[in-house]
Structure formats: structure tokens, C-alpha cells
Tab-separated table of C-alpha atoms in Angstrom:
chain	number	residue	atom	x	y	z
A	127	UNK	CA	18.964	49.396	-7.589
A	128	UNK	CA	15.173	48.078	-7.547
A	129	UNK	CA	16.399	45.748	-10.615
A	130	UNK	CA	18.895	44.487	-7.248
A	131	UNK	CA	16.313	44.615	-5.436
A	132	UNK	CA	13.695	42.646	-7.421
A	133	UNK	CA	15.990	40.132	-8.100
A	134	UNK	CA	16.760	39.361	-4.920
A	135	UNK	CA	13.464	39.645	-3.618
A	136	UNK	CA	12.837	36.804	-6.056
A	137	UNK	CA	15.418	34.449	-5.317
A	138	UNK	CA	14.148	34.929	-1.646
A	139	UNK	CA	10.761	33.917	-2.114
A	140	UNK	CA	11.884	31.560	-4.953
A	141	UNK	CA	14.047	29.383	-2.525
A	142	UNK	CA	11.597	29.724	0.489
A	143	UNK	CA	9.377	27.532	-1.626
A	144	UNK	CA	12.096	25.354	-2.585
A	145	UNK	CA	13.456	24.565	0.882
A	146	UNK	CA	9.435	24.087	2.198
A	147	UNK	CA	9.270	21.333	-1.018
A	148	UNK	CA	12.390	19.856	0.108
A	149	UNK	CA	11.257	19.777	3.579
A	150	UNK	CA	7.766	18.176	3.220
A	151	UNK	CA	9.883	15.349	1.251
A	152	UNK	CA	11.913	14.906	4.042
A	153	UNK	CA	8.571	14.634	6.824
A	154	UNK	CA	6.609	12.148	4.255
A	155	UNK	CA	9.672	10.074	3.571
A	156	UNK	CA	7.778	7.245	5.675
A	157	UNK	CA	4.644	8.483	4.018
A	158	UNK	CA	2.682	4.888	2.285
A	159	UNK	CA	1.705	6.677	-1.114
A	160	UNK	CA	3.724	9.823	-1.234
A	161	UNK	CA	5.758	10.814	-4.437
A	162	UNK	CA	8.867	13.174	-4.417
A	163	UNK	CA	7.762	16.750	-5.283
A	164	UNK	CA	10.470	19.511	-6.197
A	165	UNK	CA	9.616	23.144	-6.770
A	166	UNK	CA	10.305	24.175	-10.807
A	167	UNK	CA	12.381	27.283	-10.954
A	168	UNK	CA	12.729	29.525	-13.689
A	169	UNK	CA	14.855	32.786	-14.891
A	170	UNK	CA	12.501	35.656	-15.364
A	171	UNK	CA	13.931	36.616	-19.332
A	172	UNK	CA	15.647	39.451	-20.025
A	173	UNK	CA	13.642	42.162	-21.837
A	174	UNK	CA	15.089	44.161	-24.649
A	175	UNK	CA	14.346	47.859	-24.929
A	176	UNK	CA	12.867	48.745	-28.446
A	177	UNK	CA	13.918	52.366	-27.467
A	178	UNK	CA	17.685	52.178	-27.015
A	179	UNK	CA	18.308	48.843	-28.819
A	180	UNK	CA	20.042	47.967	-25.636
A	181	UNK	CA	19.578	44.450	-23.705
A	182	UNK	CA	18.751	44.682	-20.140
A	183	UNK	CA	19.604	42.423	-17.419
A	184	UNK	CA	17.633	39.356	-16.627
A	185	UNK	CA	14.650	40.103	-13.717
A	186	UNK	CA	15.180	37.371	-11.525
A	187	UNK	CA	14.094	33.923	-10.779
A	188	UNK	CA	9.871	32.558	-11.176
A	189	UNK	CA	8.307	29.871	-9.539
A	190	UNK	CA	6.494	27.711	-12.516
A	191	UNK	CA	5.187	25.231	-10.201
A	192	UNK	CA	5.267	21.733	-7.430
A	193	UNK	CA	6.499	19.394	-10.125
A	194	UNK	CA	5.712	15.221	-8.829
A	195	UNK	CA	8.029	12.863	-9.524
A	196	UNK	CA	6.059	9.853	-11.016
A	197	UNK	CA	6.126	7.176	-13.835
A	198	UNK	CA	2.478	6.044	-14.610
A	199	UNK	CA	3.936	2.834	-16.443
A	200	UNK	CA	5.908	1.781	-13.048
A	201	UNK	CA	2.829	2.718	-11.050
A	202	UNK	CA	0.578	0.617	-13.821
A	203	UNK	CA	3.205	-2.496	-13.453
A	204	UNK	CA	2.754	-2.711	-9.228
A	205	UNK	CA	-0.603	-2.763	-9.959
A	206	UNK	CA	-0.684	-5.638	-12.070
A	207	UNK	CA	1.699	-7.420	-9.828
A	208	UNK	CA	0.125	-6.406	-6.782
A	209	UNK	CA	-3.608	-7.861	-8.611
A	210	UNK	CA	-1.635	-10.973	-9.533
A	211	UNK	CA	-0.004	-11.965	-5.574
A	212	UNK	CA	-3.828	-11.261	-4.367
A	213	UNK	CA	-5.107	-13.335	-6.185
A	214	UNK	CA	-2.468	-16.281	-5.834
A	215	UNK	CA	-2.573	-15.345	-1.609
A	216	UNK	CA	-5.784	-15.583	-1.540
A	217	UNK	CA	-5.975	-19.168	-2.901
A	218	UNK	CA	-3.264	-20.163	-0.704
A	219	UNK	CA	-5.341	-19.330	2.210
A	220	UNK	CA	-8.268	-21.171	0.817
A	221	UNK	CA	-6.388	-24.458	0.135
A	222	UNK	CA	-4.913	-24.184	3.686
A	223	UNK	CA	-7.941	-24.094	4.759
A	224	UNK	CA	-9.323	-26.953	2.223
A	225	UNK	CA	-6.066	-28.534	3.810
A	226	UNK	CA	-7.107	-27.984	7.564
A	227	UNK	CA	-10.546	-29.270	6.717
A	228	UNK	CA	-9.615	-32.626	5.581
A	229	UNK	CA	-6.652	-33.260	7.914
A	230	UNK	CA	-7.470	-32.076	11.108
A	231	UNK	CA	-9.518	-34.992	12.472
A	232	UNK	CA	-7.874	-37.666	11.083
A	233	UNK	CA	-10.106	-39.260	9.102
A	234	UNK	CA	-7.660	-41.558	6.387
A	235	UNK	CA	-6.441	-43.064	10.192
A	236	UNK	CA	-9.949	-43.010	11.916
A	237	UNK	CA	-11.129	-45.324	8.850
A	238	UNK	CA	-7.746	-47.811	8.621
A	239	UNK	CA	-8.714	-47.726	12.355
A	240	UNK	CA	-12.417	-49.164	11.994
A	241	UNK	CA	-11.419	-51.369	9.524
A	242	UNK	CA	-8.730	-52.729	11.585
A	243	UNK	CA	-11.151	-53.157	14.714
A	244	UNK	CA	-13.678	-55.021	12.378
A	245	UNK	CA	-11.123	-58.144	11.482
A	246	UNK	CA	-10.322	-58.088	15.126
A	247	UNK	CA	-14.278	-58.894	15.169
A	248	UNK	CA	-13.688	-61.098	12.712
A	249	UNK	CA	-11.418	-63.222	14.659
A	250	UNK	CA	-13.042	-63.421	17.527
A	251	UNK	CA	-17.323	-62.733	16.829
A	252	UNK	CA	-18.841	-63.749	19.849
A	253	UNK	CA	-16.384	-61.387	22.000
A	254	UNK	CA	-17.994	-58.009	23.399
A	255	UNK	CA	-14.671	-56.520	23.413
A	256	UNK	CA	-13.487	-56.225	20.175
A	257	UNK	CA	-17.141	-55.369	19.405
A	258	UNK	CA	-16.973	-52.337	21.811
A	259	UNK	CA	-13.786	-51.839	20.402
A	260	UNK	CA	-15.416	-51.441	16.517
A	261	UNK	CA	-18.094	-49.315	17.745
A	262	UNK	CA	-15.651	-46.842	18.915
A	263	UNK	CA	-13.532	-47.071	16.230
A	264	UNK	CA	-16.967	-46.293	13.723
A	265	UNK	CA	-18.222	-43.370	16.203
A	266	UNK	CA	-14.687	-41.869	15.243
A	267	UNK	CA	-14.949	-42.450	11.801
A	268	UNK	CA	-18.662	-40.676	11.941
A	269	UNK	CA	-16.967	-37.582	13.720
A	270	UNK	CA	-14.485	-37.239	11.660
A	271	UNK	CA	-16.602	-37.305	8.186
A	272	UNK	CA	-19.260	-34.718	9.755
A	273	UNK	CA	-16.426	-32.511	11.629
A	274	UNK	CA	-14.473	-32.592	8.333
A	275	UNK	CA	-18.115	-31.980	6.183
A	276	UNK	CA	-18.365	-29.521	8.757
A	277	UNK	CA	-15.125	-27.556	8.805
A	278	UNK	CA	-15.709	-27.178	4.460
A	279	UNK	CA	-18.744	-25.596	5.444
A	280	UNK	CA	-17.336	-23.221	7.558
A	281	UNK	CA	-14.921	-22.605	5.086
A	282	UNK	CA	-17.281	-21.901	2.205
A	283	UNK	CA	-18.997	-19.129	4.695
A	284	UNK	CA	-15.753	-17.254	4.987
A	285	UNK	CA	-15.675	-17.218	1.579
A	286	UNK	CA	-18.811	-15.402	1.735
A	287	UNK	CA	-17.784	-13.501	4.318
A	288	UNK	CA	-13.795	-12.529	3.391
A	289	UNK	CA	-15.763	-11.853	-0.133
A	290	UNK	CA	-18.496	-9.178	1.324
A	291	UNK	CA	-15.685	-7.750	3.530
A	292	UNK	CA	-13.594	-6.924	0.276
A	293	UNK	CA	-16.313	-5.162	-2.110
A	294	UNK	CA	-17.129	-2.681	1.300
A	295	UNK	CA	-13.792	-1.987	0.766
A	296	UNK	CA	-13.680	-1.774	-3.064
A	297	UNK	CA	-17.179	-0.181	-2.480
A	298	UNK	CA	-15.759	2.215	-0.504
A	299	UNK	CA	-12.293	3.255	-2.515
A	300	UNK	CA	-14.860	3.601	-5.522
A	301	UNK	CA	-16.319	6.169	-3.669
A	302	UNK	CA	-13.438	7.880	-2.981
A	303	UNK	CA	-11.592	7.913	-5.729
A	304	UNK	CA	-15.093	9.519	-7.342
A	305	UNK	CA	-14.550	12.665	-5.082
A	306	UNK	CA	-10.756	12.786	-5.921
A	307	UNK	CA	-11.497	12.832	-9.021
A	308	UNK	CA	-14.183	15.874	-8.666
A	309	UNK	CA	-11.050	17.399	-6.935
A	310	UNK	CA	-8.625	16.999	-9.396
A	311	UNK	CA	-10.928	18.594	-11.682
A	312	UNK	CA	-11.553	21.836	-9.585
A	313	UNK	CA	-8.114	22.302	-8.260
A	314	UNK	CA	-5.226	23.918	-10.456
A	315	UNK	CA	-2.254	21.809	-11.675
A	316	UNK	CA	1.484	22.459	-10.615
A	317	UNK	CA	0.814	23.025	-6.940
A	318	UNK	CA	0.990	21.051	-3.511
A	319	UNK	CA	-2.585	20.480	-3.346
A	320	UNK	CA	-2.657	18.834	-6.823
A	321	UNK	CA	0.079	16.619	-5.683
A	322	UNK	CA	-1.660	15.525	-2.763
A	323	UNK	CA	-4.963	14.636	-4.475
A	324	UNK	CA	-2.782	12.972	-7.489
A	325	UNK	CA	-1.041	10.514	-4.162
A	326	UNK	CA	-4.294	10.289	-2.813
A	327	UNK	CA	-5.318	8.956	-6.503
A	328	UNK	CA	-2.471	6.739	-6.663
A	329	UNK	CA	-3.015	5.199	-3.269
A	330	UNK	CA	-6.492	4.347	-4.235
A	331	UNK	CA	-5.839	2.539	-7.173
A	332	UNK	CA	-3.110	0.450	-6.053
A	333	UNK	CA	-5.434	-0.680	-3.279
A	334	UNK	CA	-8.400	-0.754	-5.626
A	335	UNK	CA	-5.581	-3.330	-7.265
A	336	UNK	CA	-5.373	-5.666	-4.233
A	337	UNK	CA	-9.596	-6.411	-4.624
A	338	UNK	CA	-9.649	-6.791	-8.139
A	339	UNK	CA	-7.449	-6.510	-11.506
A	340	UNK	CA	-8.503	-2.483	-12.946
A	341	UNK	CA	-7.737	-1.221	-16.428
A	342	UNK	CA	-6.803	2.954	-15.346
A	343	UNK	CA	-6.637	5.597	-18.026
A	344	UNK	CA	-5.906	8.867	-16.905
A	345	UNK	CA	-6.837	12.624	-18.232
A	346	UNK	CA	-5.391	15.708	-18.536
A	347	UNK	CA	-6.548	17.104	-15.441
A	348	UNK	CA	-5.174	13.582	-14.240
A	349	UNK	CA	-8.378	12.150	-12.975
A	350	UNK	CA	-8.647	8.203	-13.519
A	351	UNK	CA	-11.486	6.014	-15.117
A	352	UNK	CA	-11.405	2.762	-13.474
A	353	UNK	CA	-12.854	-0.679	-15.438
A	354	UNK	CA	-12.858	-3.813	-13.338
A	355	UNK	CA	-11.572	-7.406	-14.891
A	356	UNK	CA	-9.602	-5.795	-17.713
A	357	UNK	CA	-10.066	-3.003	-20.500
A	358	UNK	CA	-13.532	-5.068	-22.026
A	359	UNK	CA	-14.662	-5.201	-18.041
A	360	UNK	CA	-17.600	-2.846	-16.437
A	361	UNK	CA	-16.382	0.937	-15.270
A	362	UNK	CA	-16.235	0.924	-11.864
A	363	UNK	CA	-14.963	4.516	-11.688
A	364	UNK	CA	-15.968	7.386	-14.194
A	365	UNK	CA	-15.302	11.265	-13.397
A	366	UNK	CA	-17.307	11.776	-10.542
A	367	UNK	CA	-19.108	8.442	-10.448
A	368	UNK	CA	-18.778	5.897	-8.735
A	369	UNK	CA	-20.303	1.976	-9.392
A	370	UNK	CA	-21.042	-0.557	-6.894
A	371	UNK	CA	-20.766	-3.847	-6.713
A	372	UNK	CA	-22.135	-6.744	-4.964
A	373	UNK	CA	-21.692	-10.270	-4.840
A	374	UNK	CA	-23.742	-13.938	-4.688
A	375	UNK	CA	-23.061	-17.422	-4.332
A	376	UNK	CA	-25.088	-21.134	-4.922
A	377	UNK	CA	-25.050	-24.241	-3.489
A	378	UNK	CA	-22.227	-25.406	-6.741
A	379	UNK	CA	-19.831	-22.975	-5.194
A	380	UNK	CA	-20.457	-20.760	-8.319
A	381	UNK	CA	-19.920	-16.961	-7.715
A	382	UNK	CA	-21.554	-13.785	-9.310
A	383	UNK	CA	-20.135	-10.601	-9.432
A	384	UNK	CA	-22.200	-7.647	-10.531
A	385	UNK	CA	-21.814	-4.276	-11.371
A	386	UNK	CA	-24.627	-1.566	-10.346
A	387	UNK	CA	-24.098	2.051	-12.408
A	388	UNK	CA	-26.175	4.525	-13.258
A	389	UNK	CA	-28.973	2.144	-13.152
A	390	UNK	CA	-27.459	-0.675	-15.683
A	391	UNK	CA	-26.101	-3.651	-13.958
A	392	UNK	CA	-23.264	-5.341	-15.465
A	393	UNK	CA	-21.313	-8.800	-14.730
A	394	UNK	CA	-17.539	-8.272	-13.359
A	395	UNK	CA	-14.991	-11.214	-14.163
A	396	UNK	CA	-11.830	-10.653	-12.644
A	397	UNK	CA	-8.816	-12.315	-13.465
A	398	UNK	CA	-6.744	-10.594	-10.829
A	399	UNK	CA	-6.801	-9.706	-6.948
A	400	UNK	CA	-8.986	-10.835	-4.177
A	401	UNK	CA	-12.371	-11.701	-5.998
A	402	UNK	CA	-10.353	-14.037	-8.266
A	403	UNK	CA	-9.048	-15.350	-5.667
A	404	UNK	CA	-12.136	-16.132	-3.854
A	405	UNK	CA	-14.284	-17.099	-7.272
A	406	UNK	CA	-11.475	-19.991	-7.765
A	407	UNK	CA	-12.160	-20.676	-3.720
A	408	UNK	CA	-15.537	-21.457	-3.552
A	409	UNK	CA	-15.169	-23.155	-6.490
A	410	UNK	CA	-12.450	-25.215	-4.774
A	411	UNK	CA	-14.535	-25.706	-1.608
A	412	UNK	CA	-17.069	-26.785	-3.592
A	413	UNK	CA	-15.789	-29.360	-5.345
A	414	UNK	CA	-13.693	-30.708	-2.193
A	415	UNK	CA	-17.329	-31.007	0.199
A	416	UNK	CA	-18.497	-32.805	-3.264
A	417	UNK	CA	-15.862	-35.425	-3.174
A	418	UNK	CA	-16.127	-35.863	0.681
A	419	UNK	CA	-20.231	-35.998	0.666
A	420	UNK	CA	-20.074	-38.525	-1.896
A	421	UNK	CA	-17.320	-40.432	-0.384
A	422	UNK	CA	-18.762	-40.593	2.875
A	423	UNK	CA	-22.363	-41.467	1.025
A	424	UNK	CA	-20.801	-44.262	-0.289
A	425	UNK	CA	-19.103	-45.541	2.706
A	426	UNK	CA	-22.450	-45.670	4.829
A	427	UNK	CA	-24.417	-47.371	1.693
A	428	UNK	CA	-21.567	-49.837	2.022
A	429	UNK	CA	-21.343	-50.224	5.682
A	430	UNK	CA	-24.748	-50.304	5.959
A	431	UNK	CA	-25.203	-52.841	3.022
A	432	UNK	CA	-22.989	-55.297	5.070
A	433	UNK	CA	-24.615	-55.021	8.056
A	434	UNK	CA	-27.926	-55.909	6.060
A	435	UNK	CA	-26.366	-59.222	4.843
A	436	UNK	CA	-25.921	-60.336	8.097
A	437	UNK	CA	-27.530	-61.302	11.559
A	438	UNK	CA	-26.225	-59.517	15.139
A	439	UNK	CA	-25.298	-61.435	18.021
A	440	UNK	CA	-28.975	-62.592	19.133
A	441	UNK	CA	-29.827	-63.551	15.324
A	442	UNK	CA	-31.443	-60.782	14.620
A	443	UNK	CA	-31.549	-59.220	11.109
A	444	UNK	CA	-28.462	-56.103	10.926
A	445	UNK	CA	-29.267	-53.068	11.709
A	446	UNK	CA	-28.135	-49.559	10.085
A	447	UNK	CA	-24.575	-48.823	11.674
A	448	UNK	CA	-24.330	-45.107	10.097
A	449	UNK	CA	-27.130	-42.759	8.930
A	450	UNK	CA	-26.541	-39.730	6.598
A	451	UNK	CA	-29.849	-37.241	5.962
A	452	UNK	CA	-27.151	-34.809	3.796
A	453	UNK	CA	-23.322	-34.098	3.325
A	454	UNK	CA	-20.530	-36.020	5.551
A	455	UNK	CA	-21.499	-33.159	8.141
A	456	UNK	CA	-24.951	-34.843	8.916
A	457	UNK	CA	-23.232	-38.677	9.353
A	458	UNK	CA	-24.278	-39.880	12.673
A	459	UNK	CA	-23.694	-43.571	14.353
A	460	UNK	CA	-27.453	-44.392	15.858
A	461	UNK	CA	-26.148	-47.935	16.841
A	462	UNK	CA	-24.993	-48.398	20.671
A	463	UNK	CA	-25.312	-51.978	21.397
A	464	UNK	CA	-21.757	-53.953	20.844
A	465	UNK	CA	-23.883	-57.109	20.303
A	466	UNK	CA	-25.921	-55.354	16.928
A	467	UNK	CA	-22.823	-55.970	14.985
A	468	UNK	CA	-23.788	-58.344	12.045
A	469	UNK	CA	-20.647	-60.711	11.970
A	470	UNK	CA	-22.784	-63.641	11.423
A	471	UNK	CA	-24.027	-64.425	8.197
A	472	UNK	CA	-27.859	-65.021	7.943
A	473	UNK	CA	-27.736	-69.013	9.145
A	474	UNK	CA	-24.824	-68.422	11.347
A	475	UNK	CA	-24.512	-68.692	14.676
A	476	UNK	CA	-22.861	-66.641	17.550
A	477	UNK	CA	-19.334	-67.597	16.020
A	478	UNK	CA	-19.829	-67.180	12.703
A	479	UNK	CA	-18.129	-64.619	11.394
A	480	UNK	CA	-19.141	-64.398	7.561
A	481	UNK	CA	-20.760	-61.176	7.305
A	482	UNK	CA	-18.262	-59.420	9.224
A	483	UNK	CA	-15.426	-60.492	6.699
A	484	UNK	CA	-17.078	-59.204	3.844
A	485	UNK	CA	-16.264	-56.148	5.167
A	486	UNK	CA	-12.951	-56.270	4.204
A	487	UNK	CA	-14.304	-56.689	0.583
A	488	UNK	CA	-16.120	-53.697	0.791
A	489	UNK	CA	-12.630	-52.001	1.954
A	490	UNK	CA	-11.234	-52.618	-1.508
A	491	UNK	CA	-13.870	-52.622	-3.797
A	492	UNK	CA	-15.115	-49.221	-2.099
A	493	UNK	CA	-11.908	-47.931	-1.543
A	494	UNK	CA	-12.582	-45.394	0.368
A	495	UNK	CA	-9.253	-45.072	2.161
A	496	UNK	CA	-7.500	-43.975	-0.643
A	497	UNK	CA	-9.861	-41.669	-1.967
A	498	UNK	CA	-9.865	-39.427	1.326
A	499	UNK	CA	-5.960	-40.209	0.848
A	500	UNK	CA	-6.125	-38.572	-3.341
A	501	UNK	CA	-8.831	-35.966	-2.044
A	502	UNK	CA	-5.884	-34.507	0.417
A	503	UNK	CA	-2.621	-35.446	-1.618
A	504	UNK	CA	-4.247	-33.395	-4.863
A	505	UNK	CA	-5.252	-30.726	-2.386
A	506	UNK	CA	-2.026	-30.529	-1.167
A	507	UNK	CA	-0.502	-30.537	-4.344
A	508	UNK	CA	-2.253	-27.460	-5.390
A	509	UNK	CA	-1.132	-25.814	-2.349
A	510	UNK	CA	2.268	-26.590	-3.288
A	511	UNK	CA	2.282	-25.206	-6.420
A	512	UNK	CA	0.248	-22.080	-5.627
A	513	UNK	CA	2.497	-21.093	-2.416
A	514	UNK	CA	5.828	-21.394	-5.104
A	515	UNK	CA	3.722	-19.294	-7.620
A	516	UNK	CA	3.150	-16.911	-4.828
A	517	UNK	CA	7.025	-16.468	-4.099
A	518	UNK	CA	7.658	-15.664	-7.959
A	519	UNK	CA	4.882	-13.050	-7.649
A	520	UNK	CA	5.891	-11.676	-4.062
A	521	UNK	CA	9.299	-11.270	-5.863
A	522	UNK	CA	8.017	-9.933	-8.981
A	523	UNK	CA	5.691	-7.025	-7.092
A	524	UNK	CA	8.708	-5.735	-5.042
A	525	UNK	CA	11.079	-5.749	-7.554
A	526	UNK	CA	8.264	-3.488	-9.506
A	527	UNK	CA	7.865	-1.497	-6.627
A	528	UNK	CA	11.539	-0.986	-5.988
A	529	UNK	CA	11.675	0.548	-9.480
A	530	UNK	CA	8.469	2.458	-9.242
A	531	UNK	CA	10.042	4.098	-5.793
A	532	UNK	CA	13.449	4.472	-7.223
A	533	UNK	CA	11.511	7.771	-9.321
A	534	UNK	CA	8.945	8.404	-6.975
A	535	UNK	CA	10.228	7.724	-3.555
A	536	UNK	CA	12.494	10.080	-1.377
A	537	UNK	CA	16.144	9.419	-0.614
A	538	UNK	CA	17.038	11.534	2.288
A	539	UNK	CA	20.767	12.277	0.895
A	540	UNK	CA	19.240	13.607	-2.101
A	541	UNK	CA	17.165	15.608	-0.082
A	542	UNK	CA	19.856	16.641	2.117
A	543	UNK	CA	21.869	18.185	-0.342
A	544	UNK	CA	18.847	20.152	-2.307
A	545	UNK	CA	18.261	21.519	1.207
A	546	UNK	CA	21.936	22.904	1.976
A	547	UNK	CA	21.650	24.185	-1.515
A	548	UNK	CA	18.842	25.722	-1.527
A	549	UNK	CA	19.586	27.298	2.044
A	550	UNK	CA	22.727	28.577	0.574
A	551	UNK	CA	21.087	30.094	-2.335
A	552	UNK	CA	18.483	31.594	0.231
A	553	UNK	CA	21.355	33.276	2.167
A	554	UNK	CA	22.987	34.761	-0.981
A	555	UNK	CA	19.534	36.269	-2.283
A	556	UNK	CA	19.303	37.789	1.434
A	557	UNK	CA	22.668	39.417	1.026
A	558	UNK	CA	21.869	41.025	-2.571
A	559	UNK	CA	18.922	42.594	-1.040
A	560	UNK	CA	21.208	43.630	1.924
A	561	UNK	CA	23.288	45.006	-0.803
A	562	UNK	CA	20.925	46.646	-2.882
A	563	UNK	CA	19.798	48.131	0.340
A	564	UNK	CA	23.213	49.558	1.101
A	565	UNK	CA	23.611	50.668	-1.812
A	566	UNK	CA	20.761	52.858	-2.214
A	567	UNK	CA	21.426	54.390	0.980
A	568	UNK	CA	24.949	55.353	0.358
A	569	UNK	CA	23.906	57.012	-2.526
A	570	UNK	CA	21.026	58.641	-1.330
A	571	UNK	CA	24.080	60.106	1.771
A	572	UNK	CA	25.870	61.509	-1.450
A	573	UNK	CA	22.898	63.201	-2.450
């Protein structure tokens, strides 16, 4: 009777466990992170007495352990695809923004504009309308090169900024996964707290992922070591210690990435997630407030140039119409006075309108309409391309993530069943003991 009774007693507390596995499943099945657990069961082997020669009966059922379903190669691919669609979002943001820049005060129309108004000069030189008329049409042209020059600025400081705001974070899950990792090393395998810290582990790196692409090798005790930028890059995670990072930007849009560890500071290039995004960013933003400084540098040594050859509407020697002291953001137009137009060339009179007409030369020789019109087309071009690249990827990280849940996440029907089983299996242990207990007693009435 106390084999009965043993036995029982085991499949009671052996399918307790097993119905609280099933059940956390069930409460975390929204859970970001959380892997299926089930509770590993075991018969308790026979023993075989050396006395009699005879074979007893088996002793029950063990607990071995909280088992965690989870497939480190799955978990390794959502990484990778997860590093790859930050990296591509994040230049699709910056070319939008590139995009915005450029577009958003109409600067290819604000120039066809000014040169329009300066043949309507042209036509009629000693008018103050169609002077008034140019001046406007140049102020807009001057707003639009420093609001654009200005908006790329702005641009290039939330690069800075989105860029600081990401290595706090990666700072941060560094740090973290440094103390899991002290955990994991302290706590014993096969049980619920192990399987929380190993989520917990999980859920780090595949944020860890989003900053930057991470080379993960896991131990025994299943703590990870973390390298940033690929197998060859710096450790950013070791055992218990954690590196940190910081970042730096010049004037060429150039970025610099470097690691700080145990007193050694190392360079991180990475190829994947935000800070590759943002390295090909500011190099984008960059090169874009290049093109439109020198663009806009040309068109007020050309404007200016005219207005030079040229006498205004009193005879006087032109005047400067635009002034620059930096980028496009800087350009100003000083002049005020409709009659300081140069139309006239330098022997001309109050009709003459020589000078004015050679700005239409300088419209096609500079050609500076259709290189703010390639400047936005290429930009636009790469956004394009990047935002179809960035619908393979989005499709390529939840189709990895679909298989990586299909063994680690929790289907409720599953779960469902294992707990009417395991309830049922509950109930019968209950009644053996009830038996066991019933029979003792009616043998101990006999005697």
C-alpha cells in the first residue's frame, strides 16, 4: 500500500506542476518575448531486488525539469532580418527627409519663376512693374535656397540626435543583458526562473538587433557574448561585462563609432540596424547640402556677375542682387530698390535692355534649374528603391519570425488539450491515493 501510495502521491505533485506550466503558457500567450515551456516528466525505474531475484513495480512518476521550447538558429535568422529592415527603415526616413528638404519650398518653380520675371524685364526695362515683379520673384528664390539649406541642416542634427537616442538604448540593453548573464550563471538550469532569464536574454538581443547587426554565441549555462558589426567586430557583451559605445560626427557627414571596454577603445562598423542606417544618412545629408551649397554658390556668382555687367535704371554701375557668407541657408537678397536692376548694358540707356538678356544665357550655361531638378529626381530615386527593398525585408523578417514562433510561441488549442490532460491525469492520481487509502483501512478493520 505505501508503493500505492507513493505513486500516487507522485503523479499528484507531478501533474500540479504540469497544469501550473501549462497555465503560465496560457497567461503569457500575449507575452512580447516569451517561449513555450512544458514540464519534463519521467517514470521513477523499477528497482530489482538482489535478494529475491524478483522485479518490483515501477515507483512512480519524477519531475526532471521546465523544458523551453526554442530554436537558436530561428531566433539567430529574426535577428539578422530584423538588423537588415533597420537599417533599410532607417534610410527611408532619411531620404524622406532629404526629400522634404528639397521639395518643400519649391525651389525648381521659385527659380523658372525669377527667370521668367527677368525676360518680362527684358521686354519692357524702363517699367517698375515687372521690376517689382523680379525682385519678388528673386526674394523667393533666396528663401527657398536658405529654407531648403536650412531644412538639410536640421536634418543632419536629427541624425545626431536619432543616433545618440539609439546607443542610450544599446547602452542600456548592454547593461542588461551583462546582469542576465551574471544570472544565468548563478541560477540552476531546467526550472521557471532559468526560462525567464533565458526570454529575458532573448528579448535583449533581438532588440540589441534593431541598433546594430551582433554576432551571439551562447554557453552552456546559456549566457550570450555579444560582438557588434559582425564576428571580426568589437564585444559589446562578455559574461558579466558590459561595453559602451559612443558616437561622433564632422562637418563631411562622416560618422565614428567607438567602442569603450575594459579600458581599450575599439572602432564599431556596422553593416546592419539603426547605426548603419544613420552612418549611410549623414553621409547622404551630406552630400545632398554639398550639391545644394554649391549650386546655390554658383547661382549668386552668376546672378551677381550679370548684374556687374550692367548699369541700373539711373546709370549707375549693378549692384550685388544675392549675398551668400556660407551654405544656401545663409543666401540673403540685400537689394530693395526695383530701379537697381542692371537691364542696361554699360552705355545703355533707360531702355536698353542688354544686360538683363544675358541673363537668360546664364540660365543655360549655369543650368541651375536642372540641377536642383537631378539633385531631387536621384534623391527620389533612391527612395524608391530603398522603400521596395524595405518591403522584401519587412516580408522576409515576418516570415522568419512566423517560423521562429511556430516552435517557440503558444497555441492556445495545444495548450488546451495538455491542460484537460493533465487535469485528468491529476484526478486519477487523486483517486489511487483515495484508493490506497481505502485500502489500508479496510485491512487494518480485518485486523
Amino acid at each position: 500500500m505505501s508503493d500505492l501510495l507513493s505513486i500516487g502521491a507522485s503523479g499528484v505533485r507531478a501533474y500540479q506542476s504540469a497544469m501550473t506550466t501549462v497555465s503560465e503558457n496560457i497567461a503569457n500567450v500575449g507575452t512580447t518575448g516569451y517561449a513555450r515551456r512544458s514540464t519534463d516528466l519521467s517514470e521513477i525505474s523499477a528497482a530489482e531486488s538482489f535478494r529475491t531475484r524478483s522485479v518490483l513495480s515501477g515507483q512512480g512518476v519524477s519531475i526532471n525539469g521546465i523544458s523551453r521550447a526554442a530554436d537558436p538558429f530561428r531566433s539567430a535568422e529574426v535577428r539578422s532580418a530584423q538588423s537588415d529592415l533597420s537599417r533599410t527603415s532607417t534610410g527611408v526616413a532619411t531620404l524622406e527627409r532629404i526629400d522634404s528638404s528639397l521639395t518643400d519650398y519649391q525651389l525648381s518653380d521659385r527659380l523658372t519663376a525669377f527667370f521668367a520675371a527677368a525676360k518680362s524685364v527684358a521686354a519692357d526695362p524702363s517699367a517698375t512693374g515687372p521690376r517689382a515683379a523680379m525682385l519678388e520673384s528673386a526674394q523667393g528664390v533666396a528663401s527657398a535656397f536658405a529654407g531648403s539649406g536650412r531644412a538639410l541642416d536640421a536634418a543632419a542634427n536629427e541624425i545626431d540626435t536619432h543616433a545618440k537616442q539609439s546607443l542610450d538604448q544599446l547602452n542600456q540593453l548592454t547593461g542588461a543583458l551583462a546582469k542576465v548573464n551574471s544570472s544565468l550563471g548563478r541560477t540552476a538550469a531546467d526550472n521557471s526562473g532559468h526560462a525567464q532569464l533565458l526570454d529575458e536574454r532573448d528579448r535583449i538581443l533581438e532588440s540589441m538587433s534593431k541598433i546594430t547587426d551582433i554576432s551571439v554565441d551562447i554557453d552552456t549555462a546559456g549566457r550570450a557574448s555579444v560582438r557588434g558589426g559582425g564576428s571580426a567586430g568589437p564585444m559589446l557583451v562578455q559574461g558579466d561585462i558590459a561595453s559602451t559605445v559612443s558616437y561622433s560626427r564632422n562637418a563631411t557627414g562622416a560618422v565614428s563609432l567607438a567602442v569603450s571596454r575594459l579600458g581599450t577603445t575599439s572602432a564599431l562598423t556596422p553593416t546592419g540596424g539603426e547605426l548603419a542606417g544613420i552612418v549611410d544618412g549623414a553621409q547622404r545629408i551630406a552630400a545632398a547640402s554639398e550639391q545644394l551649397d554649391t549650386i546655390a554658390k554658383d547661382f549668386v556668382d552668376g546672378i551677381n556677375a550679370v548684374q556687374a555687367g550692367g548699369n541700373d535704371l539711373s546709370g549707375n554701375p549693378g549692384a550685388a542682387m544675392f549675398a551668400m557668407s556660407g551654405g544656401a541657408s545663409t543666401m540673403t537678397m540685400p537689394m530693395t530698390d526695383p530701379g537697381a536692376i542692371a537691364a542696361a548694358g554699360p552705355s545703355g540707356g533707360a531702355r536698353d535692355n542688354s544686360n538683363v538678356a544675358n541673363l537668360d544665357a546664364f540660365r543655360t550655361s549655369g543650368n541651375i534649374e536642372n540641377r536642383i531638378t537631378d539633385l531631387v529626381t536621384d534623391n527620389a530615386s533612391a527612395l524608391s528603391g530603398r522603400r521596395a527593398v524595405s518591403d522584401v525585408q519587412t516580408a522576409i523578417k515576418d516570415k522568419a519570425t512566423a517560423a521562429r514562433d511556430s516552435v517557440a510561441g503558444v497555441n492556445l488549442d495545444e495548450e488546451a488539450v495538455d491542460l484537460l490532460r493533465f487535469q485528468q491525469a491529476y484526478q486519477a492520481s487523486s483517486r489511487v491515493i483515495q484508493v490506497a487509502r481505502e485500502s489500508l483501512q479496510s485491512l487494518l478493520n480485518i485486523g
